[in-house]
Coordinates of C-alpha atoms in Angstrom, one line a residue:
Chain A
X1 CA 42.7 -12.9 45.4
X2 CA 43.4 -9.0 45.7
X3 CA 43.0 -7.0 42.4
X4 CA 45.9 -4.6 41.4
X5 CA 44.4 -1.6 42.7
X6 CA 43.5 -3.5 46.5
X7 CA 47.8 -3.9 46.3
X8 CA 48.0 0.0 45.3
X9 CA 46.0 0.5 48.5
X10 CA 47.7 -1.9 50.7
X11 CA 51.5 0.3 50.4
X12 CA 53.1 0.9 53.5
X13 CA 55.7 3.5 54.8
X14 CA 58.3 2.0 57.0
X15 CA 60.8 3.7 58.7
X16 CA 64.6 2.5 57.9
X17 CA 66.4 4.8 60.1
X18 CA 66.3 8.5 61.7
X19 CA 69.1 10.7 61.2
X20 CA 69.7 12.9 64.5
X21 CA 72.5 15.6 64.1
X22 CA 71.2 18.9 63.1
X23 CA 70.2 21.1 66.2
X24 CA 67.3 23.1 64.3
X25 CA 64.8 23.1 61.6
X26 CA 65.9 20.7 58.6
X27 CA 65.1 22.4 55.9
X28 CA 65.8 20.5 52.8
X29 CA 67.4 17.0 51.8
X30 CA 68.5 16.0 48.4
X31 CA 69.8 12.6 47.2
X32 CA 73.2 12.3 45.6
X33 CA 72.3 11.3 41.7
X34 CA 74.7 9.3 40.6
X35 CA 75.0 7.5 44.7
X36 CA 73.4 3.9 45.5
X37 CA 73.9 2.6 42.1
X38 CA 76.9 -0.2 41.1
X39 CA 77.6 -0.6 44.4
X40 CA 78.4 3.3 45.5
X41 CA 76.7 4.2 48.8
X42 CA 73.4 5.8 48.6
X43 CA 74.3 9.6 50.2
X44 CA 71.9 12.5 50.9
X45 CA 72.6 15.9 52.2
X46 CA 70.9 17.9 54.3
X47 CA 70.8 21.6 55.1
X48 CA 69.5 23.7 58.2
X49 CA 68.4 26.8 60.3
X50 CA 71.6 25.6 62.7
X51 CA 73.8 27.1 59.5
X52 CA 75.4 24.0 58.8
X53 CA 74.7 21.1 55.9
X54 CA 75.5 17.3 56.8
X55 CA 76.4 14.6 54.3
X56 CA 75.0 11.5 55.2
X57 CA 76.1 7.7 53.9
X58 CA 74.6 4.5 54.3
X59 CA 77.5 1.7 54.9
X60 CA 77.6 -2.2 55.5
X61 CA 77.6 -3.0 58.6
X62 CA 80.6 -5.1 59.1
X63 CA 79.9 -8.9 59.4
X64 CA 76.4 -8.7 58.2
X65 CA 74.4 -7.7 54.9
X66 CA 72.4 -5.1 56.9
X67 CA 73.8 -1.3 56.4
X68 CA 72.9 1.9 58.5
X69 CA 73.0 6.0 58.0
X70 CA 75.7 7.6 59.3
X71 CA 76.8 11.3 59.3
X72 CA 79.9 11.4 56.8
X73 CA 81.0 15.1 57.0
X74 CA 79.2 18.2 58.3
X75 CA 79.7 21.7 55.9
X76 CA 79.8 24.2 58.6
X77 CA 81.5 27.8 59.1
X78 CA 80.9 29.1 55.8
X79 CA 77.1 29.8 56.0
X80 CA 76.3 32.7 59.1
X81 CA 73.1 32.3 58.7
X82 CA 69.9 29.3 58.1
X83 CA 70.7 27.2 55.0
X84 CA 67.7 26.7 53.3
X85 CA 68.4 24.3 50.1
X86 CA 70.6 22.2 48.5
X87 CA 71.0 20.7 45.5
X88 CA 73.6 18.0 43.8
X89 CA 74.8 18.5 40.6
X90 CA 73.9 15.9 38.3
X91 CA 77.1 13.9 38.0
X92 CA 76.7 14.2 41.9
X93 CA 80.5 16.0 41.7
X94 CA 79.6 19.5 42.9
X95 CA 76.9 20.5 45.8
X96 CA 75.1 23.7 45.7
X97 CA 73.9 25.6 48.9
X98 CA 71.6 28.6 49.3
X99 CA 71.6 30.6 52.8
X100 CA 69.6 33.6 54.0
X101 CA 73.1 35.1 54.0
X102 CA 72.0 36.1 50.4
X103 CA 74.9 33.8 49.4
X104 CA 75.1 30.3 47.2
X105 CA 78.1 28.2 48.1
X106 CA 79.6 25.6 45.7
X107 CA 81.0 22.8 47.6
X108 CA 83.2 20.3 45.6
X109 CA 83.3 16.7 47.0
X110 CA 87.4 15.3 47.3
X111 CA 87.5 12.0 48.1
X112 CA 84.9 12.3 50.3
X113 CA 86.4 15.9 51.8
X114 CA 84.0 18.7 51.2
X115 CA 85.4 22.1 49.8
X116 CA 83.7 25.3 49.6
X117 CA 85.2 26.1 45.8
X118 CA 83.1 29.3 44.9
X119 CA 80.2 31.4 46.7
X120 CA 77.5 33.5 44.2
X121 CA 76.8 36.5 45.6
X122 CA 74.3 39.0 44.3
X123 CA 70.7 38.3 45.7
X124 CA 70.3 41.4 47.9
X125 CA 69.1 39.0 50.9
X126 CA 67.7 35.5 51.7
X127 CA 68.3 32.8 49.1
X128 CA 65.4 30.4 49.3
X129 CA 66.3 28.0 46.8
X130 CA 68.8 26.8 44.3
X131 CA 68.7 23.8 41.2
X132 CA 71.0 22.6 38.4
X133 CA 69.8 22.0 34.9
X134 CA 70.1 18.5 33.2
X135 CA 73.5 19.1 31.6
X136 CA 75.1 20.7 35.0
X137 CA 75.6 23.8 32.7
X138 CA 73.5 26.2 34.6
X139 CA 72.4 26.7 38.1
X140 CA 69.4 28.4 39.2
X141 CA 69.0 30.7 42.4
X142 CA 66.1 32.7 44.0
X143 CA 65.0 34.1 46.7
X144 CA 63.4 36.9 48.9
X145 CA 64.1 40.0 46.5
X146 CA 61.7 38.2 43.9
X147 CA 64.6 37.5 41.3
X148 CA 65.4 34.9 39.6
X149 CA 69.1 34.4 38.7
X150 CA 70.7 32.2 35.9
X151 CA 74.5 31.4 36.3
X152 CA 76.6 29.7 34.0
X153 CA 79.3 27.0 34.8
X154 CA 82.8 28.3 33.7
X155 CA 86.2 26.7 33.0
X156 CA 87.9 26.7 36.5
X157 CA 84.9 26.3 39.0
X158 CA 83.8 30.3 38.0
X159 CA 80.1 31.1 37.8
X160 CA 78.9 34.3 35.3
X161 CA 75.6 35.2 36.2
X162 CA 73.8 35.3 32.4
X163 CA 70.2 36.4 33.4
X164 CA 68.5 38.3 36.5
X165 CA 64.8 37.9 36.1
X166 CA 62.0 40.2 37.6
X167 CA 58.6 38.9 37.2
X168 CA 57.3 37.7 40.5
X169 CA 55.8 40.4 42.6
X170 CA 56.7 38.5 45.9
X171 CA 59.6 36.7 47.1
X172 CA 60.2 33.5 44.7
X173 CA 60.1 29.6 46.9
X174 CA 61.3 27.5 44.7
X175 CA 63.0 27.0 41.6
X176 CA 63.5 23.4 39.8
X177 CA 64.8 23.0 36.0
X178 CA 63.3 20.1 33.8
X179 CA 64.2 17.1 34.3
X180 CA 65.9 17.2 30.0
X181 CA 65.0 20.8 29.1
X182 CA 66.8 24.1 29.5
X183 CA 63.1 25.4 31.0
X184 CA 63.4 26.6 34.4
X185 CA 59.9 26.9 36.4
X186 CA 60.0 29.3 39.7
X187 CA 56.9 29.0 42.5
X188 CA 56.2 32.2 44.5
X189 CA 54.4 33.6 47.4
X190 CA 52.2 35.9 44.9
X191 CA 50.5 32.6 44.2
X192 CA 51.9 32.2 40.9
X193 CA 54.8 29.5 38.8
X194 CA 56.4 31.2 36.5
X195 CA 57.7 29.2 33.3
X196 CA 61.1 30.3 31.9
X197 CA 63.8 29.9 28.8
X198 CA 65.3 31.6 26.3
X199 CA 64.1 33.6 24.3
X200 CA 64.3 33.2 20.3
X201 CA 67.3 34.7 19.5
X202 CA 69.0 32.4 22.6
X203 CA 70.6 35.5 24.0
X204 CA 68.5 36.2 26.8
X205 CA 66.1 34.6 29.2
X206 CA 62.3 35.6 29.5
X207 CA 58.9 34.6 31.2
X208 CA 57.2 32.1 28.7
X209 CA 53.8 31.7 30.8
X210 CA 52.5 32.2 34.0
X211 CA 50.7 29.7 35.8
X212 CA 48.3 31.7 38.1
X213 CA 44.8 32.0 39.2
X214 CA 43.5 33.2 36.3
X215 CA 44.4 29.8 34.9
X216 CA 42.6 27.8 37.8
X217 CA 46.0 27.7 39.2
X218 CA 46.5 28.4 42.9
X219 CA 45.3 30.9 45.2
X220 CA 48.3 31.1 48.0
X221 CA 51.8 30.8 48.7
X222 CA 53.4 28.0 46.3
X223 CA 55.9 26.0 47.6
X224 CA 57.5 23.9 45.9
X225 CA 56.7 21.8 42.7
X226 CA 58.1 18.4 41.1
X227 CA 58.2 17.5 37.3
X228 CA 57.5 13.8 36.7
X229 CA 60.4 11.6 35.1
X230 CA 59.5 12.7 31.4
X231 CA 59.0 15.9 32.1
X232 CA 55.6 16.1 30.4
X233 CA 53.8 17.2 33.8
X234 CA 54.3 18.6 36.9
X235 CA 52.8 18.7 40.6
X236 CA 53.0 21.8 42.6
X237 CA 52.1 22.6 46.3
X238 CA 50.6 25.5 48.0
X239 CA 49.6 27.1 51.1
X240 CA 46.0 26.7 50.0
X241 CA 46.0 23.3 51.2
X242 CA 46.0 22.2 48.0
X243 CA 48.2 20.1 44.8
X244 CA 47.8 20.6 41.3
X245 CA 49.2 19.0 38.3
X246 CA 50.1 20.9 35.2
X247 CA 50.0 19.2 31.3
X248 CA 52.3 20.0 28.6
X249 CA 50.2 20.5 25.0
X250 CA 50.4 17.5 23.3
X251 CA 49.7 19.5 20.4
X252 CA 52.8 20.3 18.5
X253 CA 51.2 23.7 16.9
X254 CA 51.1 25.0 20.2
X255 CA 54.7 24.1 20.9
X256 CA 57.5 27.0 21.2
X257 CA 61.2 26.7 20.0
X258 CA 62.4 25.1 23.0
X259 CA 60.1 22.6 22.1
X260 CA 57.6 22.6 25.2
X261 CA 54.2 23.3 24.6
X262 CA 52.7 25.9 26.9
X263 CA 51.3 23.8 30.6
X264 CA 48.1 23.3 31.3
X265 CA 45.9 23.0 34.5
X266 CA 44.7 18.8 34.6
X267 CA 43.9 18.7 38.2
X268 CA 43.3 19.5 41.5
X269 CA 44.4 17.2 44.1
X270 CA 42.2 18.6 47.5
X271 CA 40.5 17.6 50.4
X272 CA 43.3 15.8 51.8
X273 CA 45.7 18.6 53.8
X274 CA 44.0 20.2 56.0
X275 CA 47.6 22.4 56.4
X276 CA 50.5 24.1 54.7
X277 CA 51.8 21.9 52.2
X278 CA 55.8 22.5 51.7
X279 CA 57.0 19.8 49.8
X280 CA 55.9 17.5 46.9
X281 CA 58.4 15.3 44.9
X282 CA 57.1 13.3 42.0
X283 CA 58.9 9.3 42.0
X284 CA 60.5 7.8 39.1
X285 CA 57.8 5.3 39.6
X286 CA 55.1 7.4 39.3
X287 CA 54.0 8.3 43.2
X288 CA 53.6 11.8 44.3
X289 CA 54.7 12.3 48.0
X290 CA 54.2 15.1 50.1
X291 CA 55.0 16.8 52.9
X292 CA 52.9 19.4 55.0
X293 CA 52.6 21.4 58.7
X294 CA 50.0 18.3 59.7
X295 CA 53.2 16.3 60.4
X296 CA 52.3 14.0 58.0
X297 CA 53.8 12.0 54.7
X298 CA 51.1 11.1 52.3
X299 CA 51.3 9.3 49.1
X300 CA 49.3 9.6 45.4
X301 CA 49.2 7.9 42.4
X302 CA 47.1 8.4 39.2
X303 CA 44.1 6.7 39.5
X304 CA 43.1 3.7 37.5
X305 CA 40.1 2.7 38.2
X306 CA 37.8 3.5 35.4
X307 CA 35.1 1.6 36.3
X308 CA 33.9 4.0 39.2
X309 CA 33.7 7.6 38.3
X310 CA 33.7 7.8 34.5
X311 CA 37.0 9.6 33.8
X312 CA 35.4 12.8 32.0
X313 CA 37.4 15.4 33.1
X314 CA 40.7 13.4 32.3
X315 CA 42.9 11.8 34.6
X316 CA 42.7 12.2 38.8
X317 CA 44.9 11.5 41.2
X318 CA 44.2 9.3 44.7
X319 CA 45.4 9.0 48.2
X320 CA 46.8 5.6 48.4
X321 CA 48.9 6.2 51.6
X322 CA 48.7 8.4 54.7
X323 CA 51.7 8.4 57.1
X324 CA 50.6 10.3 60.4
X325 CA 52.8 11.1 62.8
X326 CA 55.4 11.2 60.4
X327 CA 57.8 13.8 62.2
X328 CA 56.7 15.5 65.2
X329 CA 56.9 18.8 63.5
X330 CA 56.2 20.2 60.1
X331 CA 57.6 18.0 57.3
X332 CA 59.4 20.6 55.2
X333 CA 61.0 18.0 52.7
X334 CA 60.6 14.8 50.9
X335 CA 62.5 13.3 48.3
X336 CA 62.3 9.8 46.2
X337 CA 65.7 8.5 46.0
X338 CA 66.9 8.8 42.6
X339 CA 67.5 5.2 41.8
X340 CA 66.1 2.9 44.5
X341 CA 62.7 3.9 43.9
X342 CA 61.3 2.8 47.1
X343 CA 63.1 5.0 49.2
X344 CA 62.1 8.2 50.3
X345 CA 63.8 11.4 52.5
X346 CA 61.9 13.6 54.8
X347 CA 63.1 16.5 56.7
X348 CA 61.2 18.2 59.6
X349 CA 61.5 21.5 61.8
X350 CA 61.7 18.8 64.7
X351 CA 65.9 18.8 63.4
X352 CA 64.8 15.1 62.3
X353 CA 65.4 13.2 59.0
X354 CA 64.1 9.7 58.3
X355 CA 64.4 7.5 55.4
X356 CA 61.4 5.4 54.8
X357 CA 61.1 2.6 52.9
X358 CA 57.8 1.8 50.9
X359 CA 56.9 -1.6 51.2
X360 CA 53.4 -3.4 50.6
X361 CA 51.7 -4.4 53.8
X362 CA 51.0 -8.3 52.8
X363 CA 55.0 -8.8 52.5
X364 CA 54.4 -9.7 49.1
X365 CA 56.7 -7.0 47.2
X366 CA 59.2 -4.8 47.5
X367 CA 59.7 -4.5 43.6
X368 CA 57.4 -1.9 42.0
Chain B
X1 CA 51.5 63.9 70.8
X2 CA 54.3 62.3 69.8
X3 CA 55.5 62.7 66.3
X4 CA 56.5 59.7 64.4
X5 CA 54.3 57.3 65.9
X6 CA 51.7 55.1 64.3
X7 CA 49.1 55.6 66.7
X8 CA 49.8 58.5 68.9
X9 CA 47.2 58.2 71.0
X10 CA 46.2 54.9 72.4
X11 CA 43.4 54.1 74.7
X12 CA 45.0 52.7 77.7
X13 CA 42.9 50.6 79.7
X14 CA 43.8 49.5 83.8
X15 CA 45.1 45.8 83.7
X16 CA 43.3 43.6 84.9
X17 CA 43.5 41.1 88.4
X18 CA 44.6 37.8 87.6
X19 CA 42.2 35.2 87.8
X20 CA 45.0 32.6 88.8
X21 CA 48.6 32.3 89.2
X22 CA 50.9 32.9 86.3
X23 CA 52.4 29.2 85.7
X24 CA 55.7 28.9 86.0
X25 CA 58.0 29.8 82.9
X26 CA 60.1 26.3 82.6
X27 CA 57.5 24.4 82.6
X28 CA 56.8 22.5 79.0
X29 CA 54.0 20.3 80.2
X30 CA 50.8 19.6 77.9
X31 CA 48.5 20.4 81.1
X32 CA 47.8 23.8 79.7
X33 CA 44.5 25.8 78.3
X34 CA 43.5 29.0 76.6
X35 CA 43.7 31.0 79.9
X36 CA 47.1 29.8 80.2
X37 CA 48.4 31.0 77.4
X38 CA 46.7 34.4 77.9
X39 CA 48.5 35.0 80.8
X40 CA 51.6 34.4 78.8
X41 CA 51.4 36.9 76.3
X42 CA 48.8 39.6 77.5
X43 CA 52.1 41.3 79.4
X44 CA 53.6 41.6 75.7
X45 CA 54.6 45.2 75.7
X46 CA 53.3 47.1 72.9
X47 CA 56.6 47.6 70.4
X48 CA 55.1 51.7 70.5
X49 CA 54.1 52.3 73.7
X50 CA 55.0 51.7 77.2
X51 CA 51.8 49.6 77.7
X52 CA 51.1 45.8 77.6
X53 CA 49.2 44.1 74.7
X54 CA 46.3 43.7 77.1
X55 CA 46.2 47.5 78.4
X56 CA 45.9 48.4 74.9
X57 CA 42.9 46.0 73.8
X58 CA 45.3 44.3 71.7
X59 CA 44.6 41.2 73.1
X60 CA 41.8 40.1 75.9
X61 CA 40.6 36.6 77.0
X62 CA 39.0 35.7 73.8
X63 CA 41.9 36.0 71.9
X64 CA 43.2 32.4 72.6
X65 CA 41.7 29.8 71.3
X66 CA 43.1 25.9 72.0
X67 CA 42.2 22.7 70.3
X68 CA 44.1 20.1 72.5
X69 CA 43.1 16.9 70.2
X70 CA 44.8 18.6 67.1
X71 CA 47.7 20.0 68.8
X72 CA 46.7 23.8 67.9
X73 CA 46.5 27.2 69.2
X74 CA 44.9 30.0 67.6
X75 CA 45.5 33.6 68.4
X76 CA 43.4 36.6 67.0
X77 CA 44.8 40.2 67.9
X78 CA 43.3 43.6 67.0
X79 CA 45.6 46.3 66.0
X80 CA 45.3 49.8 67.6
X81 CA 44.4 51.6 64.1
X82 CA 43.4 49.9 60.8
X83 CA 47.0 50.8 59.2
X84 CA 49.1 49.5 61.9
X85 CA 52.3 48.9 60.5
X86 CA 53.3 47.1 63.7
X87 CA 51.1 44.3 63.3
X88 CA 53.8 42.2 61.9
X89 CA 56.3 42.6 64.8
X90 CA 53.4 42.3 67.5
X91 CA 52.5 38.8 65.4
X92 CA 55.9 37.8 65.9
X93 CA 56.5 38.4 69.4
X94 CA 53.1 36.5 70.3
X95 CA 55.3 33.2 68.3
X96 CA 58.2 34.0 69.6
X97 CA 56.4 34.0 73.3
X98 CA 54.8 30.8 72.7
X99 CA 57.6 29.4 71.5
X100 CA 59.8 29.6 74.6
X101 CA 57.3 29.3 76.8
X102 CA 54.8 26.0 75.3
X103 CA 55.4 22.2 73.4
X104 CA 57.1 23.0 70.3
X105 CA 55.0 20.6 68.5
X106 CA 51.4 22.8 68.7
X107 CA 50.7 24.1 65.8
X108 CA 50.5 27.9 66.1
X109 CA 47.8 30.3 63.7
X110 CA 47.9 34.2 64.5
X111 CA 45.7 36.1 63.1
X112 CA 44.4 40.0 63.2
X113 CA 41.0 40.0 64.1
X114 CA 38.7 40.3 61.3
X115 CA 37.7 43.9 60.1
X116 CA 40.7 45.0 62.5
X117 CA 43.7 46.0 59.4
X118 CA 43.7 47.4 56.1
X119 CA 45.8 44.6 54.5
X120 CA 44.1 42.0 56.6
X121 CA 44.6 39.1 54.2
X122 CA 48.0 40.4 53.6
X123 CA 48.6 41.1 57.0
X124 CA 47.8 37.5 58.2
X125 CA 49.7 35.8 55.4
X126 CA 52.9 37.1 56.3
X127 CA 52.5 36.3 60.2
X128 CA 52.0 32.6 59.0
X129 CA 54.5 31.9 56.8
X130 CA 57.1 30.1 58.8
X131 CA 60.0 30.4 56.3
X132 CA 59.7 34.7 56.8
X133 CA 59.1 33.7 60.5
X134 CA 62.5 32.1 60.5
X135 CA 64.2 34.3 58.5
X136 CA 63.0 37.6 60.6
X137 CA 64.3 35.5 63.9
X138 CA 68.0 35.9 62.3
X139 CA 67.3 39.7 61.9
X140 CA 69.3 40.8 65.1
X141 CA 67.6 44.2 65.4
X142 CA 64.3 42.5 65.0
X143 CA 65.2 39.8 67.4
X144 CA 66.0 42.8 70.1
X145 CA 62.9 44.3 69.3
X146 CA 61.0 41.1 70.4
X147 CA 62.9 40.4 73.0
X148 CA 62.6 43.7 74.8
X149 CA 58.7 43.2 74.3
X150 CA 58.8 40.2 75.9
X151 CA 61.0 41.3 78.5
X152 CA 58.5 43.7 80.4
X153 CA 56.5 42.0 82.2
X154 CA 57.1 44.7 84.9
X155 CA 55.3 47.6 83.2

């Protein structure tokens, strides 16, 4: 009889399908939130250095109770130059698109007919990355002139930029809201995240904390970072090879009025890439994937198995799944989908995206 | 001397013979080695000076290194002076190089040889990071820079 942890060790990544289309680098994919649930096809998008972003669907195949991925509509002649994220908003109505054209397009899906409804300009140059908050109130853009910009969500599809903040001494990777809070975190080439909301009079946005080196935190590029589904941790990636995880306080005294508690460094997830990681995404379910410039998809969970290694400097992650060969090329993306928690995205330079399907090697489930 | 330059006065040294025939440009197969690649990129014209990479020390033989079973090619070049400000674009015409000219799936490191640049570390982070990479490819002026680099091979 296998233990629980043999199963955790015996996952598998199949792949369902791969997506050809795009002509370049695939940057990014990001699910559709409120897709692949009561029936509504699952739908990702996906954005690239050929200036274009495709929507793709998975249908029925007629006659069968098999489905496929198909390219539903392809967002082009809007962006002049490489499109480098995307991001749904989360009643999965509008689709936000940042471009090294310094520009942000909104795109509004109508019945399945995408419109570009708005484009934020202000960055001076390339915007690297864009994310909505929880309530779809406020968008978040950043990029290569080490800003960070807040916009607000008007009546009448407008867009009021309510904060430009300076901070990061490099150009700023990544930005990603909490998954409930109005807390915005930002990951930048000078090695540091940067932890932001509003201040205590609620009329302007500052810098709560910086997670750097002097915090063990890491010592190159970051590139992206994930918060799990309570929100109570996070996972970030990094040029120096390797992943960390961050801890809210559990101690209320240290908590601030936005009612987070300032994050702390629980661990250090190395060893394992030998190569840039560019993309983590933390599941539902509990599985950190990532994806790095080896080629490769690999797979963590929080380990629990006491019995081994006495668990004295709190919890540790494992390895319990190492794709090779994933892409051909650097995997620049991965994403769990939102509600079918063994699916996952990738994206690759090779123009490629596959969706993989986790499954246990014995057959036995498909259900975690 | 010219004013305005970085380096005003390089050492030029004579090319050198070629050990073997240049292969051919079109060709994308994996049957290729260090030497191979050197004879790629050591006609790189220097983005200051009518002289190749190799004429100016730049590069030489031991610059290229290849590790076929991990699908990786590692390039070390050595500036002109220690504050060569040029560094960046010479970096980016040795990728753009190997590129067009090897498999898209080797995994290319370029580094300035160590001791060789004020802001090595700096220096070499920026010439890896694939996402300023791209984004200097769509820089037209750039792009026109590299190619006429790479377009002298008849120096």
């Amino acid at each position: 009889m296998q233990s629980e942890n043999n199963l955790d060790e015996s996952l598998q990544l199949r792949e369902v399908q791969e997506l050809e289309g795009h002509t370049d680098t695939v940057w990014a994919v990001a699910w559709n939130p409120v897709t692949g649930i009561g029936g509504a096809p699952s739908m990702l998008a996906s954005c690239s250095g050929d200036k274009t972003v495709r929507i793709w669907e998975n249908t029925p195949t007629p006659n069968t109770t098999s489905s496929s991925w198909a390219c539903k509509a392809v967002l082009e002649e809007t962006h002049t130059r490489t499109v480098r994220s995307c991001a749904w908003s989360p009643n999965g109505k509008l689709l936000a698109t940042a471009s090294f054209d310094a520009t942000t397009a909104i795109w509004e899906n109508v019945g399945g007919e995408f419109e570009c409804i708005a484009s934020l300009e202000g960055h001076e140059n390339e915007v690297k990355s864009v994310s909505w908050s929880a309530s779809g109130m406020l968008l978040a853009t950043c990029g290569r002139d080490k800003s960070v910009w807040i916009w607000e969500v008007q009546p009448g599809n407008e867009f009021e930029c309510v904060s430009v903040l300076q901070g990061h001494t490099q150009d700023v990777k990544m930005v990603q809201w909490h998954p409930t809070r109005d807390i915005l975190v930002s990951a930048s080439y000078d090695n540091s995240i940067k932890v932001w909301a509003e201040d205590g009079d609620g009329d302007d946005w500052a810098c709560m904390q910086t997670l750097g080196s002097s915090i063990s935190g890491h010592t190159s590029t970051v590139w992206a970072m994930s918060f799990n589904s309570s929100g109570d941790r996070m996972v970030s990636c990094s040029d120096d090879l390797t992943l960390m995880v961050w801890d809210t306080s559990i101690n209320p005294a240290e908590r601030s009025g936005n009612g987070c508690g300032p994050w702390k460094h629980l661990c250090t997830i190395s060893g394992y890439h030998d190569r840039t990681i560019f993309s983590v995404h933390w599941s539902r379910g509990g599985l950190i994937a990532s994806g790095a410039s080896d080629d490769c998809i690999r797979l963590f969970s929080e380990s629990t198995d006491d019995s081994a290694t006495p668990q004295v400097d709190g919890p540790s992650y494992k390895l319990i799944l190492k794709k090779e060969k994933a892409h051909s090329m650097d995997v620049n993306s991965v994403q769990w989908h939102p509600s079918e928690p063994q699916l996952l995205a990738s994206a690759s330079d090779d123009g490629r995206i596959k969706i993989w399907e986790v499954t246990r090697i014995n057959g036995l489930a498909n259900n975690h | 001397m010219t004013p305005g330059l970085i380096n005003a006065n390089p050492v030029v040294h004579a090319k050198k013979e070629r050990e073997r025939l240049v292969r051919p440009e079109d060709t994308n197969s994996n049957d290729f080695d260090a030497l191979d690649i050197y004879d790629s990129v050591r006609d790189i014209r220097d983005p200051e000076h009518p002289y190749s990479l190799e004429q100016l020390s730049v590069l030489s033989e031991e610059s290229v290194t290849v590790d076929e079973k991990l699908g990786r090619i590692l390039i070390t070049f050595t500036p002109t002076v220690q504050h060569c400000s040029m560094a960046a674009v010479i970096g980016l015409c040795l990728r753009v190089k190997l590129m067009r000219n090897f498999p898209a799936h080797y995994k290319v490191d370029i580094y300035v040889a160590p001791g060789s640049h004020a802001f090595e570390a700096s220096v070499n982070k920026q010439l890896n990071d694939k996402e300023r990479v791209a984004a200097a490819l769509e820089n037209p002026n750039l792009l026109q820079l590299v190619d006429e680099c790479l377009a002298s091979n008849d120096l």
